[in-house]
Structures are given as C-alpha cells and as structure tokens.
Short mmCIF file of C-alpha atoms and ligand atoms in Angstrom, two decimals:
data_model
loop_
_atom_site.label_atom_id
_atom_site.label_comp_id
_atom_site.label_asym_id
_atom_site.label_seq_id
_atom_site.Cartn_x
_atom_site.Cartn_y
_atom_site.Cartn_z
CA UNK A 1 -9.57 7.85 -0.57
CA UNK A 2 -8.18 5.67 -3.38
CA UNK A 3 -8.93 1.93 -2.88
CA UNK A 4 -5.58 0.21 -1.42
CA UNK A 5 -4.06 -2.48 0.56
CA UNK A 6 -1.54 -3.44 3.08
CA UNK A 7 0.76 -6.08 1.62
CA UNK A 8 4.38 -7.85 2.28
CA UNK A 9 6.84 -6.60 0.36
CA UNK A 10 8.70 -9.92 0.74
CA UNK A 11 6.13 -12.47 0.43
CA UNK A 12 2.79 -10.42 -0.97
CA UNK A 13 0.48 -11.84 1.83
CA UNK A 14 -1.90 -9.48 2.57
CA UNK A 15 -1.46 -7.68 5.86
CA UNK A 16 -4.79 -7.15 8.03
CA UNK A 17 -3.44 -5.83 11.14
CA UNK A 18 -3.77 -2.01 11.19
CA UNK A 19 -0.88 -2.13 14.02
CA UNK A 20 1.76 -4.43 12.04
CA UNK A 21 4.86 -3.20 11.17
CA UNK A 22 6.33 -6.27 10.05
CA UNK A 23 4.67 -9.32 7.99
CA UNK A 24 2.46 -11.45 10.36
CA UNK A 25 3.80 -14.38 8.52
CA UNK A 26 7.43 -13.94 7.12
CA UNK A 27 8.79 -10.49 9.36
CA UNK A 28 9.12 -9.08 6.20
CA UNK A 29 9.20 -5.23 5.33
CA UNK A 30 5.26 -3.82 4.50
CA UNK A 31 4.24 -1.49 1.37
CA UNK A 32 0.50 -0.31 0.44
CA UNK A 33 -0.51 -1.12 -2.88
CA UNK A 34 -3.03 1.07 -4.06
CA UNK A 35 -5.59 0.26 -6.47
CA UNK A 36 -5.19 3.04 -9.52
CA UNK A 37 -7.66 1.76 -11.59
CA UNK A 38 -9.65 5.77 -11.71
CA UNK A 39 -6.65 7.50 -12.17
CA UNK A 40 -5.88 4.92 -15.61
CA UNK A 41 -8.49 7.52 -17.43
CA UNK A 42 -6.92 10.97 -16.25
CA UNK A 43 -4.14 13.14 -17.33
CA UNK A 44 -1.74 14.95 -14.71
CA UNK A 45 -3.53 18.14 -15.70
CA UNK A 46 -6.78 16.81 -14.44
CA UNK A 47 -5.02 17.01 -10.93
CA UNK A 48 -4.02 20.71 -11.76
CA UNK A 49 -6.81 22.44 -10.39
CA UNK A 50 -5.52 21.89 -6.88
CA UNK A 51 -2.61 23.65 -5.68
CA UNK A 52 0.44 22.60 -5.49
CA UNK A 53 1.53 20.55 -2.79
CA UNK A 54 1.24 16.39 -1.07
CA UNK A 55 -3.05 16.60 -1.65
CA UNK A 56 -2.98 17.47 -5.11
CA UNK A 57 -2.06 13.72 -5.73
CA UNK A 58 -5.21 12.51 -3.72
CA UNK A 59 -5.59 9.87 -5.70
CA UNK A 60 -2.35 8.35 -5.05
CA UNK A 61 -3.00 8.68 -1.20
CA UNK A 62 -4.68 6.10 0.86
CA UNK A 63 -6.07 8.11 3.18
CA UNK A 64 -9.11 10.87 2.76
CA UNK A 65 -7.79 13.94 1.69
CA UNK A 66 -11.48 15.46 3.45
CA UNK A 67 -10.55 14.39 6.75
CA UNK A 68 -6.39 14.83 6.40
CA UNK A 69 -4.36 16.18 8.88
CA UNK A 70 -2.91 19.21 7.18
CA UNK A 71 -0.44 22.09 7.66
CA UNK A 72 0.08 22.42 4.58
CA UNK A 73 3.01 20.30 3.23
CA UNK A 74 4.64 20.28 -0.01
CA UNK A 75 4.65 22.37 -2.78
CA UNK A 76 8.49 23.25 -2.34
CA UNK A 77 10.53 24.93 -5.24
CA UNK A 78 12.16 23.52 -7.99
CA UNK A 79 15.08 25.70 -8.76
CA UNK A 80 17.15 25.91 -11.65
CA UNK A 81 20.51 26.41 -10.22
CA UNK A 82 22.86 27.26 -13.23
CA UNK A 83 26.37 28.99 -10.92
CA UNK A 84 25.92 25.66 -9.33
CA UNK A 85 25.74 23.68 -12.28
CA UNK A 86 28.77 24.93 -13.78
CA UNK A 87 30.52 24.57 -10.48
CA UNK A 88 29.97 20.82 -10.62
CA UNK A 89 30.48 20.71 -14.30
CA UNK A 90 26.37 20.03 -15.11
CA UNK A 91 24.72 22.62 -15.86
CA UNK A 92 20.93 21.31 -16.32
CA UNK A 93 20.96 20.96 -12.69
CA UNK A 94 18.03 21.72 -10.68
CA UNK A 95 17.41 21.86 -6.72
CA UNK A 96 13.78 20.39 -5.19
CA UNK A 97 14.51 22.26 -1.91
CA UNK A 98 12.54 20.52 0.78
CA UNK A 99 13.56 22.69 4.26
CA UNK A 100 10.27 24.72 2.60
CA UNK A 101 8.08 22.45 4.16
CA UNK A 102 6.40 23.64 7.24
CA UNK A 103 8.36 21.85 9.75
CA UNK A 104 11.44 22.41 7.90
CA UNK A 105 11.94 18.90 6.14
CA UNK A 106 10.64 16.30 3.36
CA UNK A 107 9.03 14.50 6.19
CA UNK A 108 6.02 16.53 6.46
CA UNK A 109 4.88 14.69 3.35
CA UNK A 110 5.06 11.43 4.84
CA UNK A 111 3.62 12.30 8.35
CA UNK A 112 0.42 14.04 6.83
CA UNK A 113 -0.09 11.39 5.56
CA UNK A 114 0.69 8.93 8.75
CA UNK A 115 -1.13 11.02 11.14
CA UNK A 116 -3.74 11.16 9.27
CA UNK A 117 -4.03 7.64 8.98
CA UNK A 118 -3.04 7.22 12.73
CA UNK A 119 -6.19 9.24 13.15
CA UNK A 120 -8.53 7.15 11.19
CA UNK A 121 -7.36 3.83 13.16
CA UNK A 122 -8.18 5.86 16.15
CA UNK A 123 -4.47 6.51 18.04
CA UNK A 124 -4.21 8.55 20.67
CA UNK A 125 -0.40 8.25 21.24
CA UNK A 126 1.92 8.34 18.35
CA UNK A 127 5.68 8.06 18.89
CA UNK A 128 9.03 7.40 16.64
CA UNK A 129 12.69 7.12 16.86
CA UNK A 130 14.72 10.12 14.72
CA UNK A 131 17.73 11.63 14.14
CA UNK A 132 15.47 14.80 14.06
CA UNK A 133 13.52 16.00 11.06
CA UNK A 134 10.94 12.85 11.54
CA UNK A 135 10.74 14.36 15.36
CA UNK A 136 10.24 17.04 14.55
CA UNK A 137 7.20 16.43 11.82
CA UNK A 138 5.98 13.65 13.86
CA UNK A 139 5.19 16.59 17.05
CA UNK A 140 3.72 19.36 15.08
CA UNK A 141 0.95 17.25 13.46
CA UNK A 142 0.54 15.14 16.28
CA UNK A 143 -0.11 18.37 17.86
CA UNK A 144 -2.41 19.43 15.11
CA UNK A 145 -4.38 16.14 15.55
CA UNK A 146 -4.49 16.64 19.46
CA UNK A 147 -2.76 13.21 19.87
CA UNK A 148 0.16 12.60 22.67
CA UNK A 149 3.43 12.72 20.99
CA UNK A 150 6.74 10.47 22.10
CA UNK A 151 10.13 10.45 20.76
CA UNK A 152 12.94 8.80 20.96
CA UNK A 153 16.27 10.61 19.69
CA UNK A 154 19.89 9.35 20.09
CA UNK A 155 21.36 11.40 22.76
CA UNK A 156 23.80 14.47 22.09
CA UNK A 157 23.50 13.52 18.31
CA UNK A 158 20.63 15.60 17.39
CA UNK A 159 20.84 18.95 15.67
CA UNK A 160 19.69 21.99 18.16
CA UNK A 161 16.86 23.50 15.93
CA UNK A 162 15.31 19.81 15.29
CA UNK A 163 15.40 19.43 19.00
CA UNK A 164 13.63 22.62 19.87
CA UNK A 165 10.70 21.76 17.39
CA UNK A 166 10.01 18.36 19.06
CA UNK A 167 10.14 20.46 22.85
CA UNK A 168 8.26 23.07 21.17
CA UNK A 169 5.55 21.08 19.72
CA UNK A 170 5.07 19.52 23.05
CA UNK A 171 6.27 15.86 22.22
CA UNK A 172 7.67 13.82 24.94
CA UNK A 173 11.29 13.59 23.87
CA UNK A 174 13.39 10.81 25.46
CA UNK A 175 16.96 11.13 24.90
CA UNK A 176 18.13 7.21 24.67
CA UNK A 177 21.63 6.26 25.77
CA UNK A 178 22.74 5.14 21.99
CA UNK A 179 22.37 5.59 18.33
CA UNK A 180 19.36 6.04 16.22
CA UNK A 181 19.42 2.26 15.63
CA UNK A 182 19.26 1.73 19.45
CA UNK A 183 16.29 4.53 19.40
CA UNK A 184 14.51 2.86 16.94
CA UNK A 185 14.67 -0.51 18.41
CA UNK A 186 13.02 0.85 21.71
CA UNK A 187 10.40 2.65 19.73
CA UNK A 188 9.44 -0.89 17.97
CA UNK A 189 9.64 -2.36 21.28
CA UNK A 190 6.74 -0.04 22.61
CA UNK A 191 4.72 -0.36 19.03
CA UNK A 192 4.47 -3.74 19.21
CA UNK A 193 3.58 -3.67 23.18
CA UNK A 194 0.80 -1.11 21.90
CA UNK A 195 2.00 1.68 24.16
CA UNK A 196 2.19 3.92 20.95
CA UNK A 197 1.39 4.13 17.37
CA UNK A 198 4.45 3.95 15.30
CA UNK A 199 5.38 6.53 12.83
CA UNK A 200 8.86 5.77 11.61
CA UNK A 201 8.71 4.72 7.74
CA UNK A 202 8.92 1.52 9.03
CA UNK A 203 4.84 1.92 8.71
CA UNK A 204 3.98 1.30 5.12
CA UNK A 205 1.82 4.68 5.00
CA UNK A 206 4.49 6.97 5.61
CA UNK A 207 6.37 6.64 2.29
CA UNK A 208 3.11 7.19 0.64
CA UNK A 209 2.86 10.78 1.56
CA UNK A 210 6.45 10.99 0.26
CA UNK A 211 5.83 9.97 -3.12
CA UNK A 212 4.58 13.22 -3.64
CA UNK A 213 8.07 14.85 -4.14
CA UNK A 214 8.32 13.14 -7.19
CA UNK A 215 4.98 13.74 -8.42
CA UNK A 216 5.73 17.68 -7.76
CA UNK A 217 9.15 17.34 -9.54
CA UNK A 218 7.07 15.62 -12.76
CA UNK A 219 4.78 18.61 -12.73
CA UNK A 220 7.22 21.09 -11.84
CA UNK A 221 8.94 19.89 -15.00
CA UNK A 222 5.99 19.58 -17.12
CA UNK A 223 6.41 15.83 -17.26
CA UNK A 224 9.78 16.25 -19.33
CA UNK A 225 11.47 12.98 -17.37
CA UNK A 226 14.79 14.22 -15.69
CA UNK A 227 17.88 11.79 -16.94
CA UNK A 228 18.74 11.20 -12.50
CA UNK A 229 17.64 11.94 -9.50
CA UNK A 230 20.09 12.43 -6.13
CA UNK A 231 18.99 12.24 -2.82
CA UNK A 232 20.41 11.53 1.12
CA UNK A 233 19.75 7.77 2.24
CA UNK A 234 19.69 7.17 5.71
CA UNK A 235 16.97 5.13 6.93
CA UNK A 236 16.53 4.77 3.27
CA UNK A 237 12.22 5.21 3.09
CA UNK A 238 12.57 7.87 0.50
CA UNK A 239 14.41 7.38 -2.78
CA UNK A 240 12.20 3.65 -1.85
CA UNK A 241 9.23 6.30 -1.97
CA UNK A 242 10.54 7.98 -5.06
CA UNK A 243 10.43 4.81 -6.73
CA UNK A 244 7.23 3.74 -5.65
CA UNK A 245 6.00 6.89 -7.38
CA UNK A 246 7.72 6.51 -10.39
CA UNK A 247 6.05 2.78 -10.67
CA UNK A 248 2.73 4.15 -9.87
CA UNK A 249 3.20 6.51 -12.33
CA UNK A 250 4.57 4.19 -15.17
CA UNK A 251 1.52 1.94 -14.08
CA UNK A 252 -0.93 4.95 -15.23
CA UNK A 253 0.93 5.54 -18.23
CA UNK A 254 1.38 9.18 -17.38
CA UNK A 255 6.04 7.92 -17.56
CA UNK A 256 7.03 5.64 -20.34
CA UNK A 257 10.83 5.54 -18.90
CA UNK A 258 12.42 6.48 -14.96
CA UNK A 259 15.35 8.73 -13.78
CA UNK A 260 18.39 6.76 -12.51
CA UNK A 261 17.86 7.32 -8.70
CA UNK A 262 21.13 7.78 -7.05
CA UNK A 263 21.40 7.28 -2.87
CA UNK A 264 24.39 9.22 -1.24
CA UNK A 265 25.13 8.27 1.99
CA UNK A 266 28.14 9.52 4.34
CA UNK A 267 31.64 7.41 4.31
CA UNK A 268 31.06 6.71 7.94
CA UNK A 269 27.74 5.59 7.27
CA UNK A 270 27.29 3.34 4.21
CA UNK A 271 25.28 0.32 4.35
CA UNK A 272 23.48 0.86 1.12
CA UNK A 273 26.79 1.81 -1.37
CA UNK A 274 28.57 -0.86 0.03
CA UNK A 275 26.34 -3.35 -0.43
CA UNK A 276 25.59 -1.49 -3.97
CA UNK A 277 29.25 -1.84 -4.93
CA UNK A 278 29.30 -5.41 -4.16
CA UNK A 279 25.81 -6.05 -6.50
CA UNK A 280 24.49 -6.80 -3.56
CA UNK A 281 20.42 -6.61 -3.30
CA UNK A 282 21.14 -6.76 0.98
CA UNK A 283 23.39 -4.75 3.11
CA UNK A 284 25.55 -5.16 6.04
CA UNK A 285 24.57 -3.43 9.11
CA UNK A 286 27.54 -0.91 10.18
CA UNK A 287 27.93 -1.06 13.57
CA UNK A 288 29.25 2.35 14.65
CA UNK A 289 27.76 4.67 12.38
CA UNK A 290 29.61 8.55 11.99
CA UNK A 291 28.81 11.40 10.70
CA UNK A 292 28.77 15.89 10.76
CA UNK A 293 25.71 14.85 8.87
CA UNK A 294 23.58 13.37 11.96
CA UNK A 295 19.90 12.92 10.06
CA UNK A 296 21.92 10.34 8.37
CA UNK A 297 23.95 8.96 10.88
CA UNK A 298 22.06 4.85 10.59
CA UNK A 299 23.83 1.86 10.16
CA UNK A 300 20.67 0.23 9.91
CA UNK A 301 18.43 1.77 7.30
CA UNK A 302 14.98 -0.47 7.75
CA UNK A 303 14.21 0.34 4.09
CA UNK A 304 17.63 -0.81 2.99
CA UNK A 305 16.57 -3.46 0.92
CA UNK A 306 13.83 -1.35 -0.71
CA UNK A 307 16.48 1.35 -1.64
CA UNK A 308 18.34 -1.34 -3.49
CA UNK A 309 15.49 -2.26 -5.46
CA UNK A 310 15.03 1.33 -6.24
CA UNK A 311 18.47 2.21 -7.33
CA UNK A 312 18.95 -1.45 -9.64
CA UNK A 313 15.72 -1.22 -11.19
CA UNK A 314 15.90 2.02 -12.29
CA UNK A 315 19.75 1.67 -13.47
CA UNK A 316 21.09 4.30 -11.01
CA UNK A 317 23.72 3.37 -8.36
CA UNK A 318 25.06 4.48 -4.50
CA UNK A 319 28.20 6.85 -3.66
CA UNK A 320 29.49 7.83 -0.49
CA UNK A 321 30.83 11.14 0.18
CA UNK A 322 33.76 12.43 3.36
CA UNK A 323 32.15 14.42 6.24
CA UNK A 324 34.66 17.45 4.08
CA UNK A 325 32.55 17.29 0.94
CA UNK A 326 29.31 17.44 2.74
CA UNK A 327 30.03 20.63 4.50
CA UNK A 328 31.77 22.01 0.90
CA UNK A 329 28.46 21.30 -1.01
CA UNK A 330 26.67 22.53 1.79
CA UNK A 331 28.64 25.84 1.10
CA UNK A 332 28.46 25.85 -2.45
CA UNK A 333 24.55 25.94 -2.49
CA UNK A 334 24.58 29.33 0.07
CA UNK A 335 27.11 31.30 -2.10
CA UNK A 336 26.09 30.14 -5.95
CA UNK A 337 22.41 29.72 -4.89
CA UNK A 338 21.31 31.29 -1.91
CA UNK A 339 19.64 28.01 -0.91
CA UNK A 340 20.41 27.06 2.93
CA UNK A 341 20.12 23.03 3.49
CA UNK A 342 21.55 20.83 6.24
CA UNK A 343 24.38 18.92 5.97
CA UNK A 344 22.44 15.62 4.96
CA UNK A 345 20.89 17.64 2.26
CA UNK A 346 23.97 18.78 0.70
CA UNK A 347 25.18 14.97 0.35
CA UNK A 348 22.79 15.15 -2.77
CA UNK A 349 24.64 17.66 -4.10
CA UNK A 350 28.39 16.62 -3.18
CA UNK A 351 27.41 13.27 -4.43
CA UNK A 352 26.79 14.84 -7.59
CA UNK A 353 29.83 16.86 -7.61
CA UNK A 354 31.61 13.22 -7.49
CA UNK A 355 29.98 11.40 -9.61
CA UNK A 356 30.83 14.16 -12.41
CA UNK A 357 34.54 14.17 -11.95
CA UNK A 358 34.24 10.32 -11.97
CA UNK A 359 32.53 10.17 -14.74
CA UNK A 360 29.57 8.27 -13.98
CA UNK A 361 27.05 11.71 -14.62
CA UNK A 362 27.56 13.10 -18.21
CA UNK A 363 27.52 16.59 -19.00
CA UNK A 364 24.76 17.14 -20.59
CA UNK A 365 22.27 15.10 -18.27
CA UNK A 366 19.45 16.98 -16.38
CA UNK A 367 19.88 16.41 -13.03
CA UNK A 368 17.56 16.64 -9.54
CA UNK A 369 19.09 16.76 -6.38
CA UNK A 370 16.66 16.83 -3.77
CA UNK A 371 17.77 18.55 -0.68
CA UNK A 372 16.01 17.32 2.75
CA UNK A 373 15.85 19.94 4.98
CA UNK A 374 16.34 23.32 6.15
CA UNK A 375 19.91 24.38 6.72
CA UNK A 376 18.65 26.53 9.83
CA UNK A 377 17.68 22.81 11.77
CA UNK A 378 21.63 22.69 12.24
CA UNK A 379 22.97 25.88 13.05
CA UNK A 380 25.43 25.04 15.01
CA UNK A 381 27.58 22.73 12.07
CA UNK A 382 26.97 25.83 9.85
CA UNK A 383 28.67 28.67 12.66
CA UNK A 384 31.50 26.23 13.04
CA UNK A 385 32.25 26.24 9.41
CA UNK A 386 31.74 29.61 8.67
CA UNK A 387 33.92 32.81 9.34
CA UNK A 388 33.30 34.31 12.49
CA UNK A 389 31.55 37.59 13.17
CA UNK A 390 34.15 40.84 13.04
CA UNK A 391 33.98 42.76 16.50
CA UNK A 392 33.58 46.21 15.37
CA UNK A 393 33.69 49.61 17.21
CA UNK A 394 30.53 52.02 17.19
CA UNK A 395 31.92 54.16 14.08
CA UNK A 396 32.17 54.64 10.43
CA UNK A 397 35.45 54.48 10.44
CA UNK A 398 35.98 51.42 11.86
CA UNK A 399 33.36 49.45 9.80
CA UNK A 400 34.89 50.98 6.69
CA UNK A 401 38.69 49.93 7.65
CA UNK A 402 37.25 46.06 7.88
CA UNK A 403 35.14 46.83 4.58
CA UNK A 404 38.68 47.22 3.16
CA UNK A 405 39.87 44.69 4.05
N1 F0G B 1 17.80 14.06 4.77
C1 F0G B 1 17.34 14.48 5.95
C2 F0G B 1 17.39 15.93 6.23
C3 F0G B 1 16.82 13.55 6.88
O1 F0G B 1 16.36 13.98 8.04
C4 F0G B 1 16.82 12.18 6.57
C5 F0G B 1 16.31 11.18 7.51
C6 F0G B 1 17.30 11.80 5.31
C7 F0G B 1 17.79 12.75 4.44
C8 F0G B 1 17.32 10.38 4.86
O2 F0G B 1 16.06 9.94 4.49
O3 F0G B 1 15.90 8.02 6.02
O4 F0G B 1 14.34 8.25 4.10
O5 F0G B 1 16.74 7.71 3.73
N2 F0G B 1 15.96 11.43 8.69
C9 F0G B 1 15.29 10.50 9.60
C10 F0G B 1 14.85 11.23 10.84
C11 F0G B 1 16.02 9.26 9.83
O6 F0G B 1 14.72 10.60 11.89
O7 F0G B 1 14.58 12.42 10.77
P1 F0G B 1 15.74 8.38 4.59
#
C-alpha cells in the first residue's frame, strides 16, 4: 500500500478520523494525498507486467492490493470509433467504454477500492445513496466482502436493471420518498450516527479507485496525451478523479501537459455548467432536478466544487445537453459503433457532438469520451426509443414480405 493521508481539501488539516466524511474542523470536502515518492523512479512500463485493469496502478492506491476486494474491475476498451467520428465532425475520436466493468459501470473502480478499505477499518455494514450504478457496485462487493449492504435510491427514478443488481446482490434497498439529494442526505444522516459505513464518493477513497480510468486511457494510448477528455457529471466525483490522476501523474513526471476535461451534464440538471458559464468556482444547488438520464439526475453534486477545479485548471469547460440529444447520441454509438451505453453515458458523446458544431472542439483534436455504463442497466429508455418488434406469422413468406419492406 502506497504511503498516504487523509486531508481537507478546503483547509489541508489533516483528517484522523477513519469515519469522517467531512473536515472535523472547517466541514469541508476530504481528498487522500498519497505519498509518490517510489513511483518518482519508475516508468509506466514498470507497471506493465500486471494486467490491465484498477490494480495495475497499485502504487497509486491507498489500500493493499494483497488483501483487495476484487472482482476484477477495469481494464475496459478503448475504441477507436471512426463512423462516429465523422458523424460528429472529429474523427480522432475514441470511446473508453466503462458498462465492461463487472457490475456494469465505472464505479467498480472506485468501490474496490472503498470496500476494500471499508474492510481494513473493520465495517460490517456499508450503505450509500444512488441513482443506481453506485448501488449496484456498492452490493456486489459488499457481497464479495461478506459485509451487510444498505441503499438508499430515489423512488421510481431508478433504472430497472440497476435495481435488480442491488436486489440481486442481496443489499437492503430502501426506496426514499424523494430525489437522490434527499437519498443522500439520509444516508449521511446514518454515517455520521455510525449505523453504516459510507460509500458514496463523498468518502475520499472512492475517487481513488477511479483514477484508474485515466491511468488505463494513458496506457491504452501509449502515453500520447489526448487534446480533451468528455465525461457525464452528476455527483461530479469523477472527472474530480480524472484530475486527481492527471496531477498525480504530472507529479511523477510520467505527463508534462493535461487534456481539457469537459463535464456534460443534462439541461434539467446543471449545477456545474451554470456555475461554469458564470466563472464561477461554486455552484447553485438546482432544486428540482430532471432528467431521461436518471444516474445524473443531482442538483447537488457533493464534488461540485472539485469538478470546477478540474475543468479551470486544466482549461476545459461544462455544456449541457436536451434530454433529445442524449437519447440521439445514445443511438448514434449502437448503429456507427455497436457500443450499447446508458443514457448518462451518451451525454459524453452528445456533448461532444455540440461542442463541434459550436466550435469550441477543433477538428483535428483527439478526443476521449468516456461512457459510464452499460446501456443494458436501462432497458426500458432504450425499448421506448426504439422501433418496435414486427408481429410476424409462422412462414417464409411472411418474414420475407416485411424483409421488403
Ligand atoms: N454516468 C453514470 C452511468 C453514472 O451512474 C453516474 C453517477 C455518472 C455518470 C456521474 O458520475 O457522479 O461521478 O459525476 N452515478 C451515481 C450513482 C450518482 O449513484 O450511481 P459522477
């Protein structure tokens, strides 16, 4: 385990409680600043002879990769995706599609990592609030670890496959009268009451695991710095984690320069852009957040700030997209890809899409879009988009005449 510690993000007082969430002293937001002083003298190749995948980067973890709680997350594709490229008018486009981790989402990367830690302190009931994915993740390796499970979902707004993995899994799930921001309130209310062990990215160890997308994309491009990265912000912990990475790996000297990370959130559910298009560096809760693209339906992202941070420093910037260009994009990566993502996954790449025509994204830059999840979590938002299925008689002739069609 590499050599770390729990600090304030806002006022860089170091953080002994293994239960805070919050600073002790100021209520500030937490991080983990690891001590990379071995990995100075290494090259990303020395990492190499580890598979692909969150534990290759062991020495950016701060937990023991001997004793982690595993199923195996990470090492998701990076496709080229040239039809879709032209479609949007960029062709060095590429897709880092994360519904190939186990559970389905990116947030198997974080919760390894949180469980495993969860472990270490000694847990034995772990909960969250979700819109789904983090659910989802959160049950199958609390599951793994033999630990009792709780979560807290908003009620009727969560997709039905997400659902069924937190039943399935054997969590607890309480469906709370109200939004995710009403969920995740309750859940802190428990943390800090100790009833549970909280593993929303709230908990500084969470977005540690997720670095590890971006030190996959690095290797998966050999290290050859993309121009921007797009992803989804909703709670906002992971273009924050993205940027965390990118620091860590600027402070090892393995980067001499960062992608401009670009956060796309839904029109009915902007905190972040809004406050980005004011130059703000903090948002403005939205009160009734709305969108078809429910894992990012907050209008309280706890990591707001931190997103901020990560889209100024690294001279990217914040775009909304309609509920109508989600489901478009969404469509657009089936038919010119064969790549199935959920609605909040295709925001990365209808974001995109926008900030071509507008000009902001040249031509010629080499693009990442990272897309979240698995398009199979929300199957439901996919049927009612698509065509329906053709009755057809028991014959050959039949099937041909629609064939003809
Ligand atoms: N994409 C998907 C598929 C998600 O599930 C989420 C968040 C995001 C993007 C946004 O990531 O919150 O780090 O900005 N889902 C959380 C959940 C909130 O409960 O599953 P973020």
């Amino acid at each position: 385990m590499a050599a770390h510690e729990v600090i304030c993000w806002d006022c860089g007082s170091a953080v002994d409680d293994p239960f805070a969430n919050t600073c002790p002293r100021c209520g500030g937001l937490l991080t983990v600043r690891m001590d990379l002083e071995k990995v100075r003298g290494m090259r990303p190749e020395d990492l190499r002879k580890t598979p692909i995948g969150v534990w290759r980067y062991h020495p950016f973890m701060p937990v023991d990769p001997e004793r982690a709680v595993s199923i195996k997350e990470g090492g998701t594709p990076l496709y080229t995706a040239p039809a879709l490229g032209a479609e949007v008018g960029v062709p060095g486009t590429f897709i880092k599609f994360e519904g190939l981790n186990p559970t389905g989402s990116f947030k198997d990367r974080g919760m390894t990592v949180g469980v495993s830690h969860a472990k270490e302190l000694g847990a034995k009931v772990v909960g969250c609030a979700s819109t789904g994915n983090t659910s989802a993740s959160l049950a199958a390796y609390a599951a793994k670890a033999g630990m009792k499970c709780a979560v807290f979902l908003p009620s009727g707004k969560v997709a039905a496959g997400k659902l069924a993995q937190a039943l399935f899994f054997g969590a607890k799930v309480l469906s709370i009268d109200g939004n995710f921001d009403d969920a995740l309130a309750l859940a802190r209310r428990m943390a800090e009451e100790r009833k549970l062990y909280l593993l929303n990215s709230i908990n500084p160890y969470r977005p540690e695991g997720q670095k590890s997308v971006l030190f996959e994309i690095m290797d998966q491009l050999d290290y050859d710095i993309p121009d921007r990265i797009i992803l989804p912000v909703g709670n906002a912990a992971n273009i924050w984690a993205v940027y965390k990475a990118l620091t860590e790996l600027e402070e090892v000297g393995w980067i001499d320069r960062m992608p401009m990370l670009t956060g796309i959130q839904a029109e009915g559910s902007a905190p972040v852009t809004r406050a980005f298009k004011e130059g703000k560096d903090d948002f403005v809760p939205e009160e009734h957040p709305e969108t078809i693209a429910t894992a990012i339906r907050i209008g309280n992202p706890i990591s707001g700030r931190k997103a901020l941070r990560a889209i100024y420093d690294t001279g990217g910037c914040s775009e909304t997209v309609t509920d109508a260009e989600i489901i478009e994009a969404q469509k657009l990566l089936g038919r010119k890809e064969g790549v199935c993502v959920e609605p909040a996954s295709a925001a990365s790449v209808a974001g995109l899409r926008k900030l071509r025509e507008a000009g902001v994204v040249d031509r010629g830059e080499r693009v990442v879009c990272i897309c979240t999840g698995n398009g199979l979590k929300d199957p439901d938002t996919i049927i009612g988009n698509c065509a329906k299925p053709i009755p057809c008689r028991n014959s050959v002739g039949d099937a041909e005449r629609i064939l003809s069609d």
